Amino acid sequence: MPSLPLPSPDLFDLPEGVIYLDGNSLGPLPKVAAARIHQTTHDEWGQMLIRGWNNAGWIDLPNRVGDRIARLIGAPEGSVLAVDSTSVNLFKVLSAALALRPERREVVSETGNFPTDLYMAQGLLAAQGGPSRLVTVEAADLISSITSDTAVVMLTHVNYRTGAMHDMDAITAAAHAAGALVIWDLAHSAGALPVDLTAAGADFAVGCGYKYLNGGPGAPAFVYVRPDLQEEVRPVLAGWLGHAAPFDFSPDYAPAPGIQRMQAGTPPILSLSALDAALEIWEDVDMDALRARSIALCDLFIAEVEVRCAGHGLELVSPRDGTIRGSQVSFRCPEGYAVMQALIAGGVIGDFRAPDLIRFGFAPLYNSDADVIKAAIRLGEILTSHAWDRPEFLARAKVT
Ligand SMILES: *Cc1c(COP(=O)(O)O)cnc(C)c1O
């Protein structure tokens, strides 16, 4: 096996003494992103003022950043835009997909899908006031629930709670065989593992810029439309920057060619430039090597926790088989919220998902075997000593 061509952890500005196992929720700060925000702020916004749109190329930044992401998800150049939030992009692609299957009445999704995905579908279907409905089923029943009435299968590739990964190729093929379209939410896949939207034949995809891609809090998300569908899509969020000629200021909407029509309004250049810089790191990442390291880190954590926390009622809810797991590990844990707070207070940062899951994300770009072992030791100590049983750890904060 070749030595793993993964960049150095030194590329990230992580606080001294912290073991960060929450990059699946908010990636850490790449040093290059901090430098870029400073540069964009001072040299571009400060000095160029409005000339920056042309002179610093701000206007095409959603496309350039989209192309960097495309490489990580098996999408061709020009098929991904970095814009808006995952929630908003989901609304855009779901409305587009439904319009392409007007005679069908069902959106099929998974009961345990991330809530915003289900909420966006519920909101859109309610606004349409039509006969279409959202059908949610357990993961095991997905393929058998796709029928001749299914317009769209809308799924998150890697489950945010358990880390269980769907078979993208098989589900996409089953949906297509039934005449349905497929939307993949790659929030926990992009930057976590190799994805090949083209090979799978996926119709639409969305995903997150602030998780494994390390774009910063609230970084723009991304949207993908299969190239041969792009000209058929008629955006519902028909904004001026998705118009064929925005600076003609025509009163009537005419969609821009290709993926550009999925842009609605003005992009947030400061956050987008941070994401752009963060993505430079990915130019040097071999995704197969990253995946191998990610599986090894997760396997090691499971093994260490099962030894060091034995007898404390933890239950692995992530797949034990790394090939069907994303880059995270979750355990059901009694008093999980307080346990996680105690862990965080001791410098090991993971997170908690109601009602009782403690969740740990692993990112080979900055996590090592030593981190994984230390985190498991610390968790064992907290469970044994009941260090979590203190009022400051039991009180719930707004963000968990
Ligand atoms: C993180 C995540 C989101 C986040 O959506 P935002 O619009 O960025 O808040 C959406 N879907 C899934 C599956 C996620 O994991």
Tab-separated table of C-alpha atoms and ligand atoms in Angstrom:
chain	number	residue	atom	x	y	z
A	1	MET	CA	0.000	0.000	0.000
A	2	PRO	CA	1.385	3.478	-0.824
A	3	SER	CA	1.998	5.842	2.071
A	4	LEU	CA	-1.147	7.822	2.731
A	5	PRO	CA	-1.019	11.161	0.949
A	6	LEU	CA	-2.991	13.057	3.554
A	7	PRO	CA	-2.091	16.669	4.347
A	8	SER	CA	-0.635	17.583	7.740
A	9	PRO	CA	-2.911	18.346	10.742
A	10	ASP	CA	-0.826	21.491	11.115
A	11	LEU	CA	-3.008	23.037	8.423
A	12	PHE	CA	-5.692	23.609	11.061
A	13	ASP	CA	-5.814	26.107	13.883
A	14	LEU	CA	-6.991	23.831	16.704
A	15	PRO	CA	-6.840	24.932	20.336
A	16	GLU	CA	-3.996	23.401	22.345
A	17	GLY	CA	-5.048	20.319	24.264
A	18	VAL	CA	-8.389	19.869	22.527
A	19	ILE	CA	-9.329	16.597	20.848
A	20	TYR	CA	-11.854	17.597	18.252
A	21	LEU	CA	-14.343	14.898	17.304
A	22	ASP	CA	-17.109	17.176	16.047
A	23	GLY	CA	-15.925	18.096	12.561
A	24	ASN	CA	-19.044	16.354	11.300
A	25	SER	CA	-21.001	19.247	12.796
A	26	LEU	CA	-18.565	22.144	12.366
A	27	GLY	CA	-15.158	21.614	10.796
A	28	PRO	CA	-12.205	23.368	12.497
A	29	LEU	CA	-10.532	26.509	11.174
A	30	PRO	CA	-8.058	25.935	8.349
A	31	LYS	CA	-5.236	28.446	8.718
A	32	VAL	CA	-5.521	29.243	5.041
A	33	ALA	CA	-9.198	30.199	5.519
A	34	ALA	CA	-8.372	32.684	8.274
A	35	ALA	CA	-5.753	34.283	6.027
A	36	ARG	CA	-8.198	34.404	3.126
A	37	ILE	CA	-10.954	36.057	5.142
A	38	HIS	CA	-8.467	38.732	6.145
A	39	GLN	CA	-7.345	39.195	2.561
A	40	THR	CA	-10.863	39.278	1.121
A	41	THR	CA	-11.931	41.742	3.775
A	42	HIS	CA	-9.037	44.150	3.556
A	43	ASP	CA	-7.569	43.836	0.054
A	44	GLU	CA	-10.785	43.152	-1.808
A	45	TRP	CA	-13.773	44.619	0.033
A	46	GLY	CA	-11.698	47.386	1.628
A	47	GLN	CA	-9.702	48.453	-1.401
A	48	MET	CA	-11.694	47.375	-4.417
A	49	LEU	CA	-15.130	48.196	-3.043
A	50	ILE	CA	-17.789	47.339	-5.619
A	51	ARG	CA	-15.118	46.738	-8.257
A	52	GLY	CA	-14.404	43.459	-6.429
A	53	TRP	CA	-17.340	41.770	-8.169
A	54	ASN	CA	-15.395	41.913	-11.423
A	55	ASN	CA	-11.792	42.548	-10.404
A	56	ALA	CA	-11.603	39.940	-7.638
A	57	GLY	CA	-13.953	37.597	-9.503
A	58	TRP	CA	-16.539	37.518	-6.684
A	59	ILE	CA	-19.360	37.064	-9.172
A	60	ASP	CA	-18.071	33.650	-10.283
A	61	LEU	CA	-17.018	32.452	-6.834
A	62	PRO	CA	-20.101	30.196	-6.364
A	63	ASN	CA	-19.086	28.415	-9.592
A	64	ARG	CA	-15.386	28.151	-8.750
A	65	VAL	CA	-16.133	26.817	-5.277
A	66	GLY	CA	-18.746	24.512	-6.789
A	67	ASP	CA	-16.101	23.074	-9.117
A	68	ARG	CA	-13.799	22.357	-6.175
A	69	ILE	CA	-16.621	20.475	-4.438
A	70	ALA	CA	-17.568	18.680	-7.661
A	71	ARG	CA	-14.226	16.888	-7.634
A	72	LEU	CA	-15.021	15.413	-4.204
A	73	ILE	CA	-18.470	14.106	-5.114
A	74	GLY	CA	-17.927	12.681	-8.580
A	75	ALA	CA	-19.648	15.530	-10.397
A	76	PRO	CA	-18.411	17.054	-13.652
A	77	GLU	CA	-17.103	20.601	-13.791
A	78	GLY	CA	-19.902	23.127	-14.125
A	79	SER	CA	-22.546	20.981	-12.399
A	80	VAL	CA	-22.231	22.222	-8.802
A	81	LEU	CA	-22.848	25.646	-7.287
A	82	ALA	CA	-21.862	26.744	-3.784
A	83	VAL	CA	-24.855	28.774	-2.655
A	84	ASP	CA	-27.428	29.237	0.108
A	85	SER	CA	-27.991	26.704	2.873
A	86	THR	CA	-28.581	22.982	2.564
A	87	SER	CA	-32.207	23.535	3.597
A	88	VAL	CA	-32.813	26.121	0.871
A	89	ASN	CA	-31.021	24.052	-1.766
A	90	LEU	CA	-33.142	21.066	-0.848
A	91	PHE	CA	-36.259	23.142	-1.428
A	92	LYS	CA	-34.912	24.175	-4.836
A	93	VAL	CA	-34.123	20.671	-6.038
A	94	LEU	CA	-37.244	19.063	-4.591
A	95	SER	CA	-39.485	21.616	-6.284
A	96	ALA	CA	-37.540	21.123	-9.525
A	97	ALA	CA	-37.789	17.335	-9.300
A	98	LEU	CA	-41.521	17.372	-8.549
A	99	ALA	CA	-42.122	19.581	-11.578
A	100	LEU	CA	-40.380	16.971	-13.736
A	101	ARG	CA	-42.804	14.242	-12.526
A	102	PRO	CA	-46.148	16.105	-12.403
A	103	GLU	CA	-48.264	12.983	-12.813
A	104	ARG	CA	-46.821	11.293	-9.703
A	105	ARG	CA	-47.880	12.032	-6.156
A	106	GLU	CA	-45.337	10.716	-3.694
A	107	VAL	CA	-42.044	11.860	-2.209
A	108	VAL	CA	-40.407	8.905	-0.495
A	109	SER	CA	-37.953	9.505	2.323
A	110	GLU	CA	-36.616	7.878	5.468
A	111	THR	CA	-38.318	8.273	8.848
A	112	GLY	CA	-34.964	9.039	10.469
A	113	ASN	CA	-33.874	11.581	7.868
A	114	PHE	CA	-32.491	14.870	9.180
A	115	PRO	CA	-35.509	16.923	10.280
A	116	THR	CA	-34.859	19.950	8.056
A	117	ASP	CA	-35.018	17.703	4.988
A	118	LEU	CA	-38.426	16.412	6.039
A	119	TYR	CA	-39.606	19.866	7.071
A	120	MET	CA	-38.627	21.420	3.735
A	121	ALA	CA	-40.593	18.705	1.943
A	122	GLN	CA	-43.589	19.197	4.233
A	123	GLY	CA	-43.485	22.966	3.693
A	124	LEU	CA	-43.151	22.688	-0.070
A	125	LEU	CA	-45.925	20.112	-0.416
A	126	ALA	CA	-48.212	22.194	1.814
A	127	ALA	CA	-47.505	25.313	-0.278
A	128	GLN	CA	-48.317	23.406	-3.449
A	129	GLY	CA	-51.660	22.462	-1.894
A	130	GLY	CA	-51.803	19.583	-4.323
A	131	PRO	CA	-52.348	15.889	-3.954
A	132	SER	CA	-48.665	15.064	-3.423
A	133	ARG	CA	-47.599	13.682	-0.068
A	134	LEU	CA	-44.476	12.756	1.825
A	135	VAL	CA	-44.102	9.069	2.625
A	136	THR	CA	-41.464	8.215	5.231
A	137	VAL	CA	-40.377	4.634	5.832
A	138	GLU	CA	-37.625	2.792	7.678
A	139	ALA	CA	-34.356	2.416	5.771
A	140	ALA	CA	-34.887	-1.305	5.213
A	141	ASP	CA	-38.231	-0.642	3.482
A	142	LEU	CA	-37.051	2.094	1.130
A	143	ILE	CA	-36.650	0.147	-2.077
A	144	SER	CA	-39.926	-1.739	-1.663
A	145	SER	CA	-41.721	1.564	-1.028
A	146	ILE	CA	-40.790	3.041	-4.423
A	147	THR	CA	-43.813	2.665	-6.702
A	148	SER	CA	-45.146	3.946	-10.019
A	149	ASP	CA	-46.583	6.844	-8.003
A	150	THR	CA	-43.188	7.897	-6.612
A	151	ALA	CA	-42.040	11.190	-8.089
A	152	VAL	CA	-38.921	11.637	-5.979
A	153	VAL	CA	-36.825	9.605	-3.567
A	154	MET	CA	-35.187	12.087	-1.212
A	155	LEU	CA	-32.539	10.728	1.141
A	156	THR	CA	-29.559	11.662	3.222
A	157	HIS	CA	-26.710	9.383	2.165
A	158	VAL	CA	-25.183	9.036	5.666
A	159	ASN	CA	-27.578	9.186	8.592
A	160	TYR	CA	-26.762	12.059	10.956
A	161	ARG	CA	-27.527	10.075	14.111
A	162	THR	CA	-26.280	6.554	13.418
A	163	GLY	CA	-23.781	7.129	10.616
A	164	ALA	CA	-25.438	4.340	8.609
A	165	MET	CA	-24.816	4.801	4.890
A	166	HIS	CA	-27.296	4.025	2.137
A	167	ASP	CA	-26.311	2.157	-0.997
A	168	MET	CA	-26.468	5.128	-3.351
A	169	ASP	CA	-26.049	3.075	-6.512
A	170	ALA	CA	-28.720	0.507	-5.641
A	171	ILE	CA	-31.334	3.003	-4.452
A	172	THR	CA	-30.766	5.335	-7.390
A	173	ALA	CA	-31.072	2.419	-9.798
A	174	ALA	CA	-34.268	1.176	-8.119
A	175	ALA	CA	-35.808	4.652	-8.245
A	176	HIS	CA	-34.896	5.086	-11.899
A	177	ALA	CA	-36.287	1.656	-12.750
A	178	ALA	CA	-39.610	2.857	-11.306
A	179	GLY	CA	-39.382	6.140	-13.243
A	180	ALA	CA	-38.651	8.269	-10.154
A	181	LEU	CA	-35.952	10.885	-9.595
A	182	VAL	CA	-33.481	10.844	-6.712
A	183	ILE	CA	-32.136	13.602	-4.477
A	184	TRP	CA	-29.124	12.814	-2.290
A	185	ASP	CA	-28.265	14.971	0.696
A	186	LEU	CA	-24.496	14.662	1.110
A	187	ALA	CA	-24.225	16.669	4.358
A	188	HIS	CA	-22.351	13.830	6.096
A	189	SER	CA	-20.654	12.463	2.972
A	190	ALA	CA	-18.898	15.332	1.197
A	191	GLY	CA	-15.345	15.382	2.523
A	192	ALA	CA	-16.023	12.310	4.674
A	193	LEU	CA	-15.793	9.603	2.031
A	194	PRO	CA	-15.572	9.148	-1.732
A	195	VAL	CA	-18.860	9.901	-3.501
A	196	ASP	CA	-19.511	9.338	-7.202
A	197	LEU	CA	-22.748	11.034	-8.222
A	198	THR	CA	-22.010	10.439	-11.898
A	199	ALA	CA	-21.449	6.703	-11.504
A	200	ALA	CA	-24.616	6.407	-9.408
A	201	GLY	CA	-26.606	8.400	-11.993
A	202	ALA	CA	-27.949	10.654	-9.225
A	203	ASP	CA	-30.342	13.334	-10.439
A	204	PHE	CA	-29.892	15.984	-7.763
A	205	ALA	CA	-27.708	16.465	-4.712
A	206	VAL	CA	-27.214	19.002	-1.962
A	207	GLY	CA	-24.742	19.190	0.894
A	208	CYS	CA	-23.090	21.203	3.544
A	209	GLY	CA	-20.019	23.480	3.461
A	210	TYR	CA	-19.361	23.745	7.199
A	211	LYS	CA	-19.084	20.075	8.204
A	212	TYR	CA	-16.293	17.912	6.756
A	213	LEU	CA	-15.391	20.576	4.176
A	214	ASN	CA	-14.370	22.969	6.996
A	215	GLY	CA	-15.854	26.101	5.414
A	216	GLY	CA	-16.727	27.803	8.732
A	217	PRO	CA	-19.919	28.415	10.724
A	218	GLY	CA	-22.836	28.901	8.344
A	219	ALA	CA	-20.640	28.390	5.252
A	220	PRO	CA	-22.569	28.214	1.972
A	221	ALA	CA	-23.945	24.813	1.019
A	222	PHE	CA	-23.902	23.271	-2.448
A	223	VAL	CA	-26.321	22.056	-5.073
A	224	TYR	CA	-25.825	19.591	-7.932
A	225	VAL	CA	-28.079	18.935	-10.916
A	226	ARG	CA	-27.321	16.127	-13.361
A	227	PRO	CA	-26.028	17.854	-16.500
A	228	ASP	CA	-28.660	16.475	-18.875
A	229	LEU	CA	-31.468	17.643	-16.542
A	230	GLN	CA	-30.176	21.168	-16.053
A	231	GLU	CA	-31.922	22.697	-19.045
A	232	GLU	CA	-35.225	21.097	-18.007
A	233	VAL	CA	-35.189	22.626	-14.543
A	234	ARG	CA	-37.391	25.663	-14.068
A	235	PRO	CA	-36.397	27.161	-10.710
A	236	VAL	CA	-39.147	28.065	-8.256
A	237	LEU	CA	-36.729	30.352	-6.406
A	238	ALA	CA	-36.173	32.257	-9.630
A	239	GLY	CA	-33.729	34.909	-8.475
A	240	TRP	CA	-31.985	37.508	-10.553
A	241	LEU	CA	-28.554	35.845	-10.344
A	242	GLY	CA	-30.089	32.719	-11.866
A	243	HIS	CA	-31.365	34.800	-14.782
A	244	ALA	CA	-29.818	34.492	-18.225
A	245	ALA	CA	-28.838	38.174	-18.188
A	246	PRO	CA	-29.112	39.642	-14.681
A	247	PHE	CA	-27.731	43.023	-15.669
A	248	ASP	CA	-30.305	43.524	-18.390
A	249	PHE	CA	-32.744	43.998	-15.497
A	250	SER	CA	-35.539	42.569	-17.579
A	251	PRO	CA	-38.902	42.361	-15.792
A	252	ASP	CA	-39.404	38.759	-16.916
A	253	TYR	CA	-37.488	35.747	-15.718
A	254	ALA	CA	-35.497	33.701	-18.221
A	255	PRO	CA	-33.316	30.973	-16.699
A	256	ALA	CA	-29.547	31.109	-17.086
A	257	PRO	CA	-28.042	28.138	-18.893
A	258	GLY	CA	-26.960	25.125	-16.859
A	259	ILE	CA	-26.402	25.004	-13.123
A	260	GLN	CA	-26.297	28.818	-12.905
A	261	ARG	CA	-30.095	28.930	-12.730
A	262	MET	CA	-29.919	27.330	-9.278
A	263	GLN	CA	-28.481	30.539	-7.868
A	264	ALA	CA	-31.081	32.868	-6.424
A	265	GLY	CA	-29.451	35.972	-4.995
A	266	THR	CA	-26.155	37.623	-4.087
A	267	PRO	CA	-23.591	35.202	-2.628
A	268	PRO	CA	-21.994	35.871	0.806
A	269	ILE	CA	-18.450	36.561	-0.395
A	270	LEU	CA	-16.688	36.531	2.983
A	271	SER	CA	-17.987	33.071	3.899
A	272	LEU	CA	-17.630	31.829	0.372
A	273	SER	CA	-13.994	32.886	0.246
A	274	ALA	CA	-13.351	31.032	3.528
A	275	LEU	CA	-14.921	27.907	2.040
A	276	ASP	CA	-12.909	28.374	-1.152
A	277	ALA	CA	-9.671	28.515	0.856
A	278	ALA	CA	-10.694	25.532	3.011
A	279	LEU	CA	-11.221	23.543	-0.177
A	280	GLU	CA	-7.649	24.176	-1.308
A	281	ILE	CA	-6.632	21.584	1.268
A	282	TRP	CA	-8.751	18.992	-0.538
A	283	GLU	CA	-6.731	19.358	-3.722
A	284	ASP	CA	-4.062	17.190	-2.066
A	285	VAL	CA	-6.366	14.601	-0.552
A	286	ASP	CA	-6.634	11.112	-1.982
A	287	MET	CA	-10.224	10.217	-1.077
A	288	ASP	CA	-9.550	6.478	-0.992
A	289	ALA	CA	-6.691	7.005	1.455
A	290	LEU	CA	-8.902	9.301	3.517
A	291	ARG	CA	-11.639	6.673	3.592
A	292	ALA	CA	-9.245	3.949	4.708
A	293	ARG	CA	-7.977	6.146	7.560
A	294	SER	CA	-11.503	7.177	8.521
A	295	ILE	CA	-12.649	3.561	8.809
A	296	ALA	CA	-9.534	2.700	10.830
A	297	LEU	CA	-10.111	5.611	13.244
A	298	CYS	CA	-13.786	4.684	13.731
A	299	ASP	CA	-12.972	0.983	14.219
A	300	LEU	CA	-10.308	1.856	16.762
A	301	PHE	CA	-12.693	4.108	18.679
A	302	ILE	CA	-15.379	1.415	18.826
A	303	ALA	CA	-12.871	-1.148	20.073
A	304	GLU	CA	-11.394	1.224	22.674
A	305	VAL	CA	-14.777	2.382	23.988
A	306	GLU	CA	-16.066	-1.159	24.257
A	307	VAL	CA	-13.101	-2.086	26.442
A	308	ARG	CA	-12.738	1.086	28.498
A	309	CYS	CA	-16.432	1.821	29.040
A	310	ALA	CA	-17.633	-1.747	29.574
A	311	GLY	CA	-20.425	-2.115	32.110
A	312	HIS	CA	-21.705	1.449	31.773
A	313	GLY	CA	-24.656	0.697	29.505
A	314	LEU	CA	-23.265	2.142	26.270
A	315	GLU	CA	-24.732	0.636	23.123
A	316	LEU	CA	-23.213	1.068	19.664
A	317	VAL	CA	-25.868	2.389	17.272
A	318	SER	CA	-23.542	2.879	14.289
A	319	PRO	CA	-22.889	0.008	11.908
A	320	ARG	CA	-19.961	-2.112	13.060
A	321	ASP	CA	-19.086	-2.730	9.425
A	322	GLY	CA	-17.043	0.297	8.351
A	323	THR	CA	-17.953	-0.110	4.693
A	324	ILE	CA	-21.604	0.832	5.398
A	325	ARG	CA	-20.786	3.541	7.922
A	326	GLY	CA	-19.950	7.212	7.364
A	327	SER	CA	-17.128	8.889	9.271
A	328	GLN	CA	-18.824	8.994	12.666
A	329	VAL	CA	-19.608	6.713	15.581
A	330	SER	CA	-22.565	7.047	17.933
A	331	PHE	CA	-23.420	5.290	21.145
A	332	ARG	CA	-26.666	5.223	23.049
A	333	CYS	CA	-25.666	6.454	26.483
A	334	PRO	CA	-27.781	6.915	29.604
A	335	GLU	CA	-27.395	10.567	30.727
A	336	GLY	CA	-25.665	11.141	27.394
A	337	TYR	CA	-26.148	14.900	27.453
A	338	ALA	CA	-24.362	15.364	30.766
A	339	VAL	CA	-21.709	12.808	29.861
A	340	MET	CA	-20.917	14.756	26.682
A	341	GLN	CA	-20.794	18.044	28.582
A	342	ALA	CA	-18.310	16.547	31.043
A	343	LEU	CA	-16.264	15.185	28.168
A	344	ILE	CA	-16.218	18.597	26.478
A	345	ALA	CA	-15.193	20.267	29.748
A	346	GLY	CA	-12.242	17.868	29.781
A	347	GLY	CA	-11.165	18.841	26.264
A	348	VAL	CA	-12.733	16.076	24.169
A	349	ILE	CA	-15.362	17.635	21.933
A	350	GLY	CA	-18.121	15.512	20.431
A	351	ASP	CA	-21.844	16.181	20.514
A	352	PHE	CA	-25.197	14.888	21.681
A	353	ARG	CA	-28.302	14.041	19.673
A	354	ALA	CA	-31.600	13.641	21.479
A	355	PRO	CA	-32.866	11.579	23.074
A	356	ASP	CA	-29.767	9.683	24.181
A	357	LEU	CA	-26.957	9.543	21.618
A	358	ILE	CA	-23.385	10.669	22.094
A	359	ARG	CA	-21.837	11.235	18.680
A	360	PHE	CA	-18.224	11.437	17.558
A	361	GLY	CA	-17.034	12.484	14.109
A	362	PHE	CA	-13.634	11.424	12.800
A	363	ALA	CA	-11.624	13.418	10.298
A	364	PRO	CA	-8.299	11.928	9.197
A	365	LEU	CA	-7.106	15.405	8.174
A	366	TYR	CA	-6.565	16.276	11.846
A	367	ASN	CA	-7.502	13.275	14.054
A	368	SER	CA	-4.914	10.656	15.020
A	369	ASP	CA	-4.970	7.226	16.650
A	370	ALA	CA	-3.642	8.856	19.810
A	371	ASP	CA	-6.642	11.250	19.867
A	372	VAL	CA	-9.024	8.348	19.517
A	373	ILE	CA	-7.460	6.376	22.373
A	374	LYS	CA	-7.305	9.406	24.678
A	375	ALA	CA	-10.967	10.204	23.965
A	376	ALA	CA	-12.043	6.656	24.846
A	377	ILE	CA	-9.966	6.709	28.044
A	378	ARG	CA	-11.505	10.029	29.066
A	379	LEU	CA	-15.020	8.745	28.380
A	380	GLY	CA	-14.339	5.678	30.515
A	381	GLU	CA	-13.056	7.848	33.376
A	382	ILE	CA	-16.115	10.089	33.280
A	383	LEU	CA	-18.496	7.139	33.338
A	384	THR	CA	-16.621	5.410	36.175
A	385	SER	CA	-16.254	8.511	38.339
A	386	HIS	CA	-19.752	9.894	37.608
A	387	ALA	CA	-18.011	13.201	36.887
A	388	TRP	CA	-20.965	14.042	34.643
A	389	ASP	CA	-23.385	14.217	37.575
A	390	ARG	CA	-23.113	17.923	38.223
A	391	PRO	CA	-25.677	20.675	37.709
A	392	GLU	CA	-23.566	22.522	35.113
A	393	PHE	CA	-23.391	19.414	32.940
A	394	LEU	CA	-27.066	18.487	33.333
A	395	ALA	CA	-28.458	21.905	32.253
A	396	ARG	CA	-29.241	21.881	28.528
A	397	ALA	CA	-27.822	24.624	26.310
A	398	LYS	CA	-29.637	25.876	23.205
A	399	VAL	CA	-27.299	24.065	20.811
A	400	THR	CA	-26.478	20.468	21.713
B	1	LIG	C1	-26.339	19.473	8.755
B	1	LIG	C2	-27.469	19.055	7.883
B	1	LIG	C3	-28.317	19.997	7.301
B	1	LIG	C4	-28.135	21.447	7.651
B	1	LIG	O1	-28.935	22.279	6.925
B	1	LIG	P1	-28.706	23.844	7.010
B	1	LIG	O2	-29.670	24.385	6.068
B	1	LIG	O3	-27.283	24.120	6.711
B	1	LIG	O4	-28.973	24.255	8.428
B	1	LIG	C5	-29.298	19.552	6.446
B	1	LIG	N1	-29.458	18.239	6.175
B	1	LIG	C6	-28.668	17.311	6.754
B	1	LIG	C7	-28.858	15.870	6.428
B	1	LIG	C8	-27.667	17.689	7.629
B	1	LIG	O5	-26.900	16.777	8.204
